[in-house]
Amino acid sequence: MLPLRGCHRRLVCLRGVTTASSLPLLPTATTTSMAAPPSHSHPGKALRSTPPPLPYASRLLPCLVLSPRSNPLQPSSAASSAGSAPKRIRTMATDAAATGAAVSPGCSEMKAEFAKHAEYLNTLNDKRERLVKASRDVTMNSKKVIFQVHRISKSNKEEVLAKAENDLAVVVNQYIGKLVKELQGTDFWKLRRAYTFGVQEYVEAATFCRFCKTGTLLSLAEINDSLLELGDKSAEPLQINVLDYILGVADLSGELMRLAIGRISDGEVEYAKNICAFVRDIYRELTLVVPLMDDNSEMKKKMETMLQSVVKIENACFSVHVRGSEYIPLLGSSADPDYSFFGASDYDQ
């Protein structure tokens, strides 16, 4: 429980009902009595004058003054601030002209040096964004070339490959050309992560077209030679590095696996066997190269996927070869069964 005196003080502060007329007059001055000490006081000790106790209203006055709405005698804040100067906001001046301090030659040289660094970083970030966009375009159009090659069959092989080569030339001239112009005369390794995925997809599309046309692997030197005509001869041209080439060739195994399954369904078993032997050779050679690489986790994942592709092609070819003798012609068909579809033309009927 609060004392009665404290409750009354809170009520006055909250309601603002006190006025100047309700308060008794306060003493204007406090007089201290300098009378002689009583007879029981010790001589030689200094006497301290104590003021008389203040009335109850004067003890209540500080509470009323702290509350502007409860004290009508207190002047408004606008009137009090009119006579005094406005507060000055404290700010930190970094400019030499504002502070009035002399600028040393070393400070100006330091600012100029950091301004160069900031300009270089901004230029590098802008170039990285342009390379990312160009790499995305290369990836998208290279995938279109790969999809075009997968439409190949016995009857339209030449036509499909011709169209795929034309689309690949458009990718080189329009989209790879943007990469070449952006990377002329710069450090390719510094911005490699910005364009590596587009280059890998282009290598995959180019090697896929070459294999479907000639049955051989497109080399890195041939790819780099085709890029020399895109750039300025006076500047250092863009050269695809060995790492991006190997990663692109590793992705080629997945497309060859799909092609082999499609050729088996069309009856081209020998073509599927050639694909199987080709993928085996690539996997065998890469198993010798990967241990020499500096702990490339991306390449390790691609090698696992490549092994799965090799196993799928082998299983498909072996199944056709071993179980080809179990082929049963359709009921009602008078034609003799053709076991060459399953690689068993010499089967003794």
Short mmCIF file of C-alpha atoms in Angstrom, two decimals, residues 65-201:
data_model
loop_
_atom_site.label_atom_id
_atom_site.label_comp_id
_atom_site.label_asym_id
_atom_site.label_seq_id
_atom_site.Cartn_x
_atom_site.Cartn_y
_atom_site.Cartn_z
CA VAL A 65 6.59 21.68 -12.47
CA LEU A 66 7.64 18.46 -14.25
CA SER A 67 4.14 18.13 -15.70
CA PRO A 68 3.47 21.00 -18.18
CA ARG A 69 -0.22 20.23 -18.56
CA SER A 70 -0.80 20.17 -14.79
CA ASN A 71 0.96 23.50 -14.14
CA PRO A 72 -0.78 26.47 -15.78
CA LEU A 73 1.81 28.89 -14.40
CA GLN A 74 4.64 27.30 -16.42
CA PRO A 75 5.27 29.09 -19.76
CA SER A 76 4.88 27.15 -22.99
CA SER A 77 7.81 25.53 -24.74
CA ALA A 78 7.41 27.83 -27.76
CA ALA A 79 7.69 30.91 -25.60
CA SER A 80 10.72 29.54 -23.76
CA SER A 81 12.47 28.51 -26.94
CA ALA A 82 11.84 31.88 -28.56
CA GLY A 83 14.29 33.63 -26.32
CA SER A 84 17.02 30.98 -26.54
CA ALA A 85 19.08 30.01 -29.59
CA PRO A 86 18.07 26.76 -31.39
CA LYS A 87 20.10 23.66 -30.76
CA ARG A 88 22.81 22.92 -33.24
CA ILE A 89 22.87 19.43 -34.69
CA ARG A 90 26.20 17.73 -34.23
CA THR A 91 27.63 16.39 -37.48
CA MET A 92 30.97 14.92 -38.45
CA ALA A 93 32.59 16.87 -41.24
CA THR A 94 34.93 14.72 -43.34
CA ASP A 95 35.67 17.29 -46.00
CA ALA A 96 38.79 19.29 -45.56
CA ALA A 97 37.05 22.51 -46.67
CA ALA A 98 34.33 22.04 -44.04
CA THR A 99 36.73 21.29 -41.22
CA GLY A 100 39.09 24.04 -42.19
CA ALA A 101 42.08 21.71 -41.82
CA ALA A 102 44.84 21.56 -44.37
CA VAL A 103 44.93 18.45 -46.58
CA SER A 104 48.23 16.67 -46.71
CA PRO A 105 49.57 15.47 -50.06
CA GLY A 106 49.58 11.87 -48.79
CA CYS A 107 45.86 11.98 -48.01
CA SER A 108 44.92 13.15 -51.50
CA GLU A 109 47.13 10.48 -53.08
CA MET A 110 45.48 7.82 -50.92
CA LYS A 111 42.00 8.95 -51.99
CA ALA A 112 43.02 8.89 -55.63
CA GLU A 113 44.48 5.40 -55.22
CA PHE A 114 41.32 3.99 -53.61
CA ALA A 115 39.21 5.71 -56.27
CA LYS A 116 41.13 3.74 -58.89
CA HIS A 117 40.51 0.50 -57.01
CA ALA A 118 36.78 1.25 -56.73
CA GLU A 119 36.55 2.00 -60.45
CA TYR A 120 38.37 -1.23 -61.30
CA LEU A 121 36.06 -3.34 -59.10
CA ASN A 122 32.93 -1.72 -60.53
CA THR A 123 34.14 -2.38 -64.06
CA LEU A 124 34.96 -5.98 -63.18
CA ASN A 125 31.52 -6.58 -61.65
CA ASP A 126 29.77 -5.11 -64.71
CA LYS A 127 31.84 -7.34 -66.98
CA ARG A 128 31.02 -10.39 -64.86
CA GLU A 129 27.28 -9.71 -65.19
CA ARG A 130 27.59 -9.42 -68.96
CA LEU A 131 29.55 -12.68 -69.10
CA VAL A 132 26.93 -14.49 -67.03
CA LYS A 133 24.19 -13.37 -69.42
CA ALA A 134 26.23 -14.34 -72.49
CA SER A 135 27.05 -17.72 -70.94
CA ARG A 136 23.34 -18.33 -70.31
CA ASP A 137 22.60 -17.65 -73.98
CA VAL A 138 25.36 -20.05 -75.06
CA THR A 139 23.99 -22.77 -72.78
CA MET A 140 20.43 -22.41 -74.02
CA ASN A 141 21.29 -22.44 -77.73
CA SER A 142 23.82 -25.27 -77.35
CA LYS A 143 21.10 -27.42 -75.80
CA LYS A 144 18.93 -26.71 -78.84
CA VAL A 145 21.71 -28.07 -81.06
CA ILE A 146 21.91 -31.23 -78.95
CA PHE A 147 18.15 -31.74 -79.17
CA GLN A 148 18.35 -31.31 -82.94
CA VAL A 149 21.00 -34.06 -83.23
CA HIS A 150 18.84 -36.46 -81.22
CA ARG A 151 16.25 -36.35 -84.04
CA ILE A 152 18.64 -38.31 -86.25
CA SER A 153 17.48 -41.54 -87.87
CA LYS A 154 18.37 -43.77 -90.81
CA SER A 155 16.43 -41.71 -93.33
CA ASN A 156 17.24 -38.13 -92.30
CA LYS A 157 20.80 -38.35 -90.97
CA GLU A 158 22.39 -35.96 -93.45
CA GLU A 159 19.59 -33.43 -93.21
CA VAL A 160 19.56 -33.36 -89.40
CA LEU A 161 23.33 -33.07 -89.12
CA ALA A 162 23.43 -30.22 -91.67
CA LYS A 163 20.84 -28.25 -89.73
CA ALA A 164 22.64 -28.95 -86.45
CA GLU A 165 25.93 -27.66 -87.86
CA ASN A 166 24.24 -24.47 -89.06
CA ASP A 167 22.74 -23.90 -85.62
CA LEU A 168 26.13 -24.54 -84.04
CA ALA A 169 27.71 -21.96 -86.32
CA VAL A 170 25.10 -19.41 -85.18
CA VAL A 171 26.00 -20.17 -81.56
CA VAL A 172 29.68 -19.57 -82.30
CA ASN A 173 29.24 -16.35 -84.26
CA GLN A 174 26.58 -14.65 -82.14
CA TYR A 175 26.94 -15.92 -78.57
CA ILE A 176 30.49 -17.24 -78.29
CA GLY A 177 31.53 -14.05 -80.08
CA LYS A 178 30.17 -12.00 -77.15
CA LEU A 179 32.36 -13.94 -74.75
CA VAL A 180 35.38 -13.43 -76.97
CA LYS A 181 34.86 -9.66 -77.16
CA GLU A 182 34.39 -9.37 -73.40
CA LEU A 183 37.43 -11.48 -72.53
CA GLN A 184 39.96 -10.08 -74.98
CA GLY A 185 43.16 -9.08 -73.27
CA THR A 186 41.97 -10.02 -69.76
CA ASP A 187 42.80 -12.77 -67.35
CA PHE A 188 40.51 -15.65 -68.33
CA TRP A 189 40.94 -17.50 -65.04
CA LYS A 190 39.78 -14.51 -63.02
CA LEU A 191 36.30 -14.61 -64.60
CA ARG A 192 36.17 -18.32 -65.41
CA ARG A 193 33.28 -19.09 -63.02
CA ALA A 194 31.10 -16.60 -64.89
CA TYR A 195 31.25 -18.36 -68.28
CA THR A 196 32.45 -21.93 -67.59
CA PHE A 197 29.00 -23.54 -67.79
CA GLY A 198 28.28 -22.02 -71.19
CA VAL A 199 31.65 -23.18 -72.52
CA GLN A 200 31.11 -26.71 -71.21
CA GLU A 201 27.72 -26.91 -72.91
#
